[in-house]
Coordinates of C-alpha atoms in Angstrom, one line a residue:
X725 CA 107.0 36.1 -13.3
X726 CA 110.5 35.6 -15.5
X727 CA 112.7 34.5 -13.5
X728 CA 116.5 35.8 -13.5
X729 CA 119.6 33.8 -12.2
X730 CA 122.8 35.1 -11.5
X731 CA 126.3 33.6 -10.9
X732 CA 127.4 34.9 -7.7
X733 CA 131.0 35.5 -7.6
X734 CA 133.9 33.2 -5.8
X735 CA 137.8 34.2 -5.4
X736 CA 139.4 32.1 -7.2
X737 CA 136.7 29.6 -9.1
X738 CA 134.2 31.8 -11.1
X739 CA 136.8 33.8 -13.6
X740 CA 136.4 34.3 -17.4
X741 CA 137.9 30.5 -18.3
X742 CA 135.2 28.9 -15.6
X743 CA 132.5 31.1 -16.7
X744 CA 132.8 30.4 -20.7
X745 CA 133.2 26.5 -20.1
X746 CA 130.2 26.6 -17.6
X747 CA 127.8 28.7 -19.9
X748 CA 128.9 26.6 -23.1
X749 CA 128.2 23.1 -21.1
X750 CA 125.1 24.2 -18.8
X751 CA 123.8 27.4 -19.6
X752 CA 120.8 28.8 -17.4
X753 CA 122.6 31.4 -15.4
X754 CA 121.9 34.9 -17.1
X755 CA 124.2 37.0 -16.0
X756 CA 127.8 36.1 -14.5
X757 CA 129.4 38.5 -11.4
X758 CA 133.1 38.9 -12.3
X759 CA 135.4 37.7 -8.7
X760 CA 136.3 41.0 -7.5
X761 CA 139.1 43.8 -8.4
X762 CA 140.5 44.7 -5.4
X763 CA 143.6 47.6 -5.7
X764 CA 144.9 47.7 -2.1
X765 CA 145.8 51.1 -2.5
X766 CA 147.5 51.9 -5.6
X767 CA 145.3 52.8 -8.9
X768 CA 146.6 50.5 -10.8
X769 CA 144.2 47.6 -11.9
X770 CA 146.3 44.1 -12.0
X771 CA 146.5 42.0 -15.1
X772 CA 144.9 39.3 -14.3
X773 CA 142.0 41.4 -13.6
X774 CA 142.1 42.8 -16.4
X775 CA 142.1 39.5 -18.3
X776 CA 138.8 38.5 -15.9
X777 CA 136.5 41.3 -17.5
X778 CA 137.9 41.9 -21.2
X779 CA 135.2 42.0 -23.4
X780 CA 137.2 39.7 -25.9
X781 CA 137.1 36.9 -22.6
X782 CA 133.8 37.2 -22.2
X783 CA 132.3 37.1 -25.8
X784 CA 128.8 34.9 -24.9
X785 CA 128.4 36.1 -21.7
X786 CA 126.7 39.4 -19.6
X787 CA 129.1 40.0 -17.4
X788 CA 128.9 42.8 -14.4
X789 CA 132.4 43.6 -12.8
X790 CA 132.4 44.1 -9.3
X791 CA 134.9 46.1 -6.9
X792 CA 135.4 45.6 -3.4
X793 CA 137.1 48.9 -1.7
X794 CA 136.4 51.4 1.2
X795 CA 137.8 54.0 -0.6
X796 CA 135.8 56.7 -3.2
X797 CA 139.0 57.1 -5.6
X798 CA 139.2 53.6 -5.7
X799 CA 135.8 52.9 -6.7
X800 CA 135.7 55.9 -9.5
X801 CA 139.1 54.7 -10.9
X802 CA 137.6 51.1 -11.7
X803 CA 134.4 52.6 -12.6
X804 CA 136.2 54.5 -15.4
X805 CA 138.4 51.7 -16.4
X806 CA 135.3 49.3 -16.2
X807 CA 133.4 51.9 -17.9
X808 CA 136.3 52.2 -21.0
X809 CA 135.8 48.4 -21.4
X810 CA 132.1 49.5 -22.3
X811 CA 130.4 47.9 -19.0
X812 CA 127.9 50.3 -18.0
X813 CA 127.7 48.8 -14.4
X814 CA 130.1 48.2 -11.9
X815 CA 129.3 45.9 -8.5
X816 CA 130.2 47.2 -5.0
X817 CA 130.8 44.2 -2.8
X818 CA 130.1 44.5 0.5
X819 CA 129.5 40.9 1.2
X820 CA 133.1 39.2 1.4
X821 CA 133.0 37.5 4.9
X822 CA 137.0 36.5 4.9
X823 CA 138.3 38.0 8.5
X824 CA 141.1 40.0 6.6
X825 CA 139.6 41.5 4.2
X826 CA 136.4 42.4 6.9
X827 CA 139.0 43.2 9.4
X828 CA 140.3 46.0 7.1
X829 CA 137.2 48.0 6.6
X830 CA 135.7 45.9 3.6
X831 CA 133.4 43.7 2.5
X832 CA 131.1 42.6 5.1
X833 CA 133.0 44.5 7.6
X834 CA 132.0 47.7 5.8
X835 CA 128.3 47.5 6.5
X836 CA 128.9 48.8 10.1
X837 CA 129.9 52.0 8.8
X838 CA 127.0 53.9 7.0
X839 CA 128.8 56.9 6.5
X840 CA 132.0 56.0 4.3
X841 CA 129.6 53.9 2.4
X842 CA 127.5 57.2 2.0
X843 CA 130.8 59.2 1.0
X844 CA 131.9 56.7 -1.6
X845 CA 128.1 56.4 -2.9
X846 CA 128.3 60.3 -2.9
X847 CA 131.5 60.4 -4.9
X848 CA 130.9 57.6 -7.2
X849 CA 127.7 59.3 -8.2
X850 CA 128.6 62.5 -8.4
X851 CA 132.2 61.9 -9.9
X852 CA 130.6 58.9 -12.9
X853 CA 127.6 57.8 -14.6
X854 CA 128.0 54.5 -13.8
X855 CA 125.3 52.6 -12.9
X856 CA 126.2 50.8 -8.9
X857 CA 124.8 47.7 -7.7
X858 CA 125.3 46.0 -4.1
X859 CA 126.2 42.7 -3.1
X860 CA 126.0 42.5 0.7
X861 CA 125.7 40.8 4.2
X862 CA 123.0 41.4 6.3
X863 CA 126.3 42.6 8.7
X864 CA 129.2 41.1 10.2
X865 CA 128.5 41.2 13.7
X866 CA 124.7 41.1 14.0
X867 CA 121.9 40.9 11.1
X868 CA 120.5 44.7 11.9
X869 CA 123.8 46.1 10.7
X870 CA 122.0 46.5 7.0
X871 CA 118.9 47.7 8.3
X872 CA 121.0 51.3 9.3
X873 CA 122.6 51.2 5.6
X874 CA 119.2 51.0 3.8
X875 CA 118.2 54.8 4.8
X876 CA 121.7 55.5 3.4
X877 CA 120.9 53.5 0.5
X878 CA 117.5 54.8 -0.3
X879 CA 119.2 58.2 -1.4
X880 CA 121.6 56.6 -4.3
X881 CA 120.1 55.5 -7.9
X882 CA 121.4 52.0 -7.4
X883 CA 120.4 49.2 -9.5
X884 CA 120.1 47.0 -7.5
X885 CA 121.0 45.2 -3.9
X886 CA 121.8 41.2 -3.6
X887 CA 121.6 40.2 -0.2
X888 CA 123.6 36.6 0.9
X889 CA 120.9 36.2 3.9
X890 CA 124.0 35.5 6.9
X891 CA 126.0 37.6 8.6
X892 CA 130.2 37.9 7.6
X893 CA 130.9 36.4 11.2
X894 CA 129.0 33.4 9.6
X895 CA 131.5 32.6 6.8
X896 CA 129.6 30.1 4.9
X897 CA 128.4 27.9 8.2
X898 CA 125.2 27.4 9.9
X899 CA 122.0 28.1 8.1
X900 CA 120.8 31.2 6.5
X901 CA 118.9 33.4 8.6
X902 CA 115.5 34.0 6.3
X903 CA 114.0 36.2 8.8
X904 CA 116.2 38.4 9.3
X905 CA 116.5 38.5 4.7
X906 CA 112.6 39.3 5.3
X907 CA 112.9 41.8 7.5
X908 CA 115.1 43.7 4.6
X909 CA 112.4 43.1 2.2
X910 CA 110.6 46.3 3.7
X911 CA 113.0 48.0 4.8
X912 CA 114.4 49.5 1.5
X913 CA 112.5 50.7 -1.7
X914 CA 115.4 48.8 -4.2
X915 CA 115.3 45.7 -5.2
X916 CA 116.3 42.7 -4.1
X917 CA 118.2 39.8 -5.1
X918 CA 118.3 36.8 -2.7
X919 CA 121.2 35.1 -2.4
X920 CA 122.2 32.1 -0.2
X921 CA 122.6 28.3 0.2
X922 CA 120.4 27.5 -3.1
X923 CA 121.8 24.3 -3.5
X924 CA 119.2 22.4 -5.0
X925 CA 115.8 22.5 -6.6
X926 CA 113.5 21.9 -3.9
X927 CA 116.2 24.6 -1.8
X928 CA 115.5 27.0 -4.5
X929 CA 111.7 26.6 -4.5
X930 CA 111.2 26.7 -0.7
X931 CA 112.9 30.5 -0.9
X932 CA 110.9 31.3 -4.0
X933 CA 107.8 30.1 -2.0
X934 CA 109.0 32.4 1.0
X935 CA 109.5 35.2 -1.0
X936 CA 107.5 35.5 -3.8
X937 CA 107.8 38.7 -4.7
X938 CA 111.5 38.4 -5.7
X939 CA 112.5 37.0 -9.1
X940 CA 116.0 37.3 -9.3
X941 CA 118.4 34.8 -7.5
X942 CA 122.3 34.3 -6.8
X943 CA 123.8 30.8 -7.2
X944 CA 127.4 30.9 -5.4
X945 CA 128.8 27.5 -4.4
X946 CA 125.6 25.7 -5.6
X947 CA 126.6 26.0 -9.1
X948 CA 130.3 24.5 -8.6
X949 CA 128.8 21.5 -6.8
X950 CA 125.9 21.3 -8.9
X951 CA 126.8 22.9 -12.2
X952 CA 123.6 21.4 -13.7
X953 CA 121.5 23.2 -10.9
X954 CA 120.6 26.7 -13.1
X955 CA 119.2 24.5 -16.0
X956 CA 117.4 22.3 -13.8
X957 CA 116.0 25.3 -11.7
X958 CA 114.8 27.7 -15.2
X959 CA 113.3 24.3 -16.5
X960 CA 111.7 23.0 -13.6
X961 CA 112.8 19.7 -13.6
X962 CA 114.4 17.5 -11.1
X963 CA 115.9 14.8 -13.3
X964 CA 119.4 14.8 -14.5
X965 CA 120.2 14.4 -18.5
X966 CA 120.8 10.7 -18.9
X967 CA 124.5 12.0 -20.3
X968 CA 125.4 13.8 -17.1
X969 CA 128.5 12.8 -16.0
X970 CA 129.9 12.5 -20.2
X971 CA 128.7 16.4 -20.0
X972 CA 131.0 16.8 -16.9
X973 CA 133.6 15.3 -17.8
X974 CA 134.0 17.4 -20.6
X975 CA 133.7 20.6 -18.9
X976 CA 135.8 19.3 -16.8
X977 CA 138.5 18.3 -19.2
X978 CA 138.1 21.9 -20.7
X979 CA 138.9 23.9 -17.7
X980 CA 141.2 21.5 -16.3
X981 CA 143.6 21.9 -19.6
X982 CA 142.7 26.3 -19.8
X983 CA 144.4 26.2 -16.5
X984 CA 147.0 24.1 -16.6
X985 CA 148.2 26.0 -20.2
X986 CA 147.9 29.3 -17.9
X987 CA 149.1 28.3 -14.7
X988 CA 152.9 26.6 -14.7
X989 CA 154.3 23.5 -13.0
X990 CA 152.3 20.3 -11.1
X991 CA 151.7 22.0 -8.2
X992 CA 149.2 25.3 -9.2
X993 CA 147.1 22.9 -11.3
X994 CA 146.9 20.2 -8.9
X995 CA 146.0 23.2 -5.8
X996 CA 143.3 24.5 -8.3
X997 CA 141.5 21.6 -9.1
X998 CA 141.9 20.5 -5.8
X999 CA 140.2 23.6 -4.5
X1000 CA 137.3 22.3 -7.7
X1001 CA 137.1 19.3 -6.5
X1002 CA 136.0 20.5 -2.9
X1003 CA 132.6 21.6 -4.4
X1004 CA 132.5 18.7 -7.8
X1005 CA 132.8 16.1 -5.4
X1006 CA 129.6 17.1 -3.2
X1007 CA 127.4 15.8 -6.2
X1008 CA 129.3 12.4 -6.8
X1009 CA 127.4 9.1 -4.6
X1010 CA 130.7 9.3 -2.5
X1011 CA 131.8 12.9 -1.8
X1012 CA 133.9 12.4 0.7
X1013 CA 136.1 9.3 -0.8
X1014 CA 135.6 11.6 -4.1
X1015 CA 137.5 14.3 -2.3
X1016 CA 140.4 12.1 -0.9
X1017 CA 141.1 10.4 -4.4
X1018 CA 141.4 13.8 -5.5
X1019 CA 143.9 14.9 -2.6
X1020 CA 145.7 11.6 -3.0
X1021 CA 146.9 12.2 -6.9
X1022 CA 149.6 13.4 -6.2
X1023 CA 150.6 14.6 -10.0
X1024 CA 148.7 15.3 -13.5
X1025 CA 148.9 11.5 -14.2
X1026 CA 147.6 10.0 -11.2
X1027 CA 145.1 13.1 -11.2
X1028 CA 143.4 12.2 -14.4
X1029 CA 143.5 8.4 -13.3
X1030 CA 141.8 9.4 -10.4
X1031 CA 139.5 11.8 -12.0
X1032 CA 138.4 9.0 -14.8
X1033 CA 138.0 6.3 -12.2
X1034 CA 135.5 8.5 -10.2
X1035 CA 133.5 9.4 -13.3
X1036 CA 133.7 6.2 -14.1
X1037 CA 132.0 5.1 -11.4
X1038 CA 129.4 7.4 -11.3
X1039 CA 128.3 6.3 -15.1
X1040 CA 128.6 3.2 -13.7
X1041 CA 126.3 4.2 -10.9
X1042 CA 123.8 6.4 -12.8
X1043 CA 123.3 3.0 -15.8
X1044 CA 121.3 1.1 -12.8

């Protein structure tokens, strides 16, 4: 069975500048999920999502655009701007755990609430030809909160649903609850994408041995920490290229001066590859002296001191 991985998206990390230097270092993800559009009201799509899913941004990559709303004109707005870009899919998240945006009606906080789901999946259907895809919770609350959406579900064309097997209440803590992702497997004639704490290998291959039946799988924080971990997982193999952290370091040179061109001043660069550095420095021997090197530069020179020292290290580290 071929086996398909996908980039699950992340506010703030996975946009068109992290995607192109990730696929051009690593490769072995297939298809990238653009962070979401969000409109908070207005239909009016903001630049710098717009910049996220322009075709000219994205020239080597599949790229699927994903909304998150509660709202049908919302939805069939981006649909039709996503659409005039030439995308022929558009991704409706209802997986975002954050407490605000749940709190208002979205994301996972929207899975409690089968019928606005069905009256935006009504609209956006009947309104477009755009092809909709899910990325969801199993709830917020309780992990049964999907199993009275699939009915609903079951009525629409959709491509496709990716489930992050915990619950919005959750966030990203405790373990993933793989019972409750089996119970969805028959509860719903679509398919399924698992998503959820694939961090590794052998974590990938204990799901894939659980489920067998499922051949497409969502990489979220996994890749940042592990940005090797697609490969790795497409070819099998459990050893890291003898050039590792020389590949890193170049990736990480390449985003690091992409955003520092597009964000202004010491302080948004140093917050963003701080917020990098959270996930990078879970694959170093040290992650959590990594992580307070990082936090201790406290401007672009001492950063990329710090930065070369660790690498450094870990060269060091990997020659013995």
């Amino acid at each position: 069975m071929a086996l398909t991985l996908l980039s699950s998206p992340l506010q703030g990390f996975t946009d068109f500048r992290f995607r192109n230097a990730f696929n051009h270092y690593f490769g072995g993800i297939d298809t990238f999920y653009s962070p979401y559009i969000r409109l908070n009201g207005k239909l009016k799509i903001k630049q710098s999502y717009q910049n996220d899913i322009l075709p000219e941004n994205n020239l080597s990559l599949e790229v699927i655009p994903q909304i998150i709303t509660n709202d049908a004109d919302e939805f069939i707005y981006v649909a039709k701007y996503v659409q005039s870009l030439g995308y022929k899919e558009l991704n409706w998240n209802l997986g975002c755990p954050y407490p605000m945006v749940a709190k208002s009606g979205m994301g996972s906080g929207l899975i409690c609430n089968p019928t606005k789901i069905d009256e935006v999946l009504q609209r956006a259907h009947n309104e477009t030809d755009i092809l909709v895809s899910m990325k969801m919770r199993m709830g917020y609350e309780i992990a049964e909160e999907i199993l009275e959406v699939f009915p609903i579900l079951d009525n629409y064309p959709l491509k496709n649903i990716a489930i992050h097997a915990r619950i919005g209440k959750q966030l990203y803590k405790g373990p993933v609850d793989l019972e409750a992702f089996e119970k969805c497997i028959g509860s719903t004639k679509h398919k399924l994408y698992y998503n959820g704490d694939i961090t590794s290998v052998s974590a990938f291959k204990a799901v894939k041995e659980r489920f067998p039946t499922l051949d497409h799988f969502m990489i979220g924080r996994g890749l940042i920490a592990d940005p090797f971990l697609p490969s790795m997982i497409k070819n099998n193999m459990t050893e890291y290229p003898k050039n590792r952290w020389a590949i890193f370091s170049e990736f990480h040179d390449t985003i690091y001066q992409q955003y520092d061109a597009y964000l202004s001043g010491p302080t948004p660069i140093k917050l963003k590859m701080l917020g990098f550095w959270e996930y990078f420095s879970q694959s170093t021997s040290n992650p959590q002296k990594t992580y307070k090197a990082i936090k201790k530069a406290t401007n672009p020179i001492k950063y990329k001191q710090a930065v070369a020292q660790i690498l450094n290290k870990e060269m060091e580290a990997a020659r013995h």
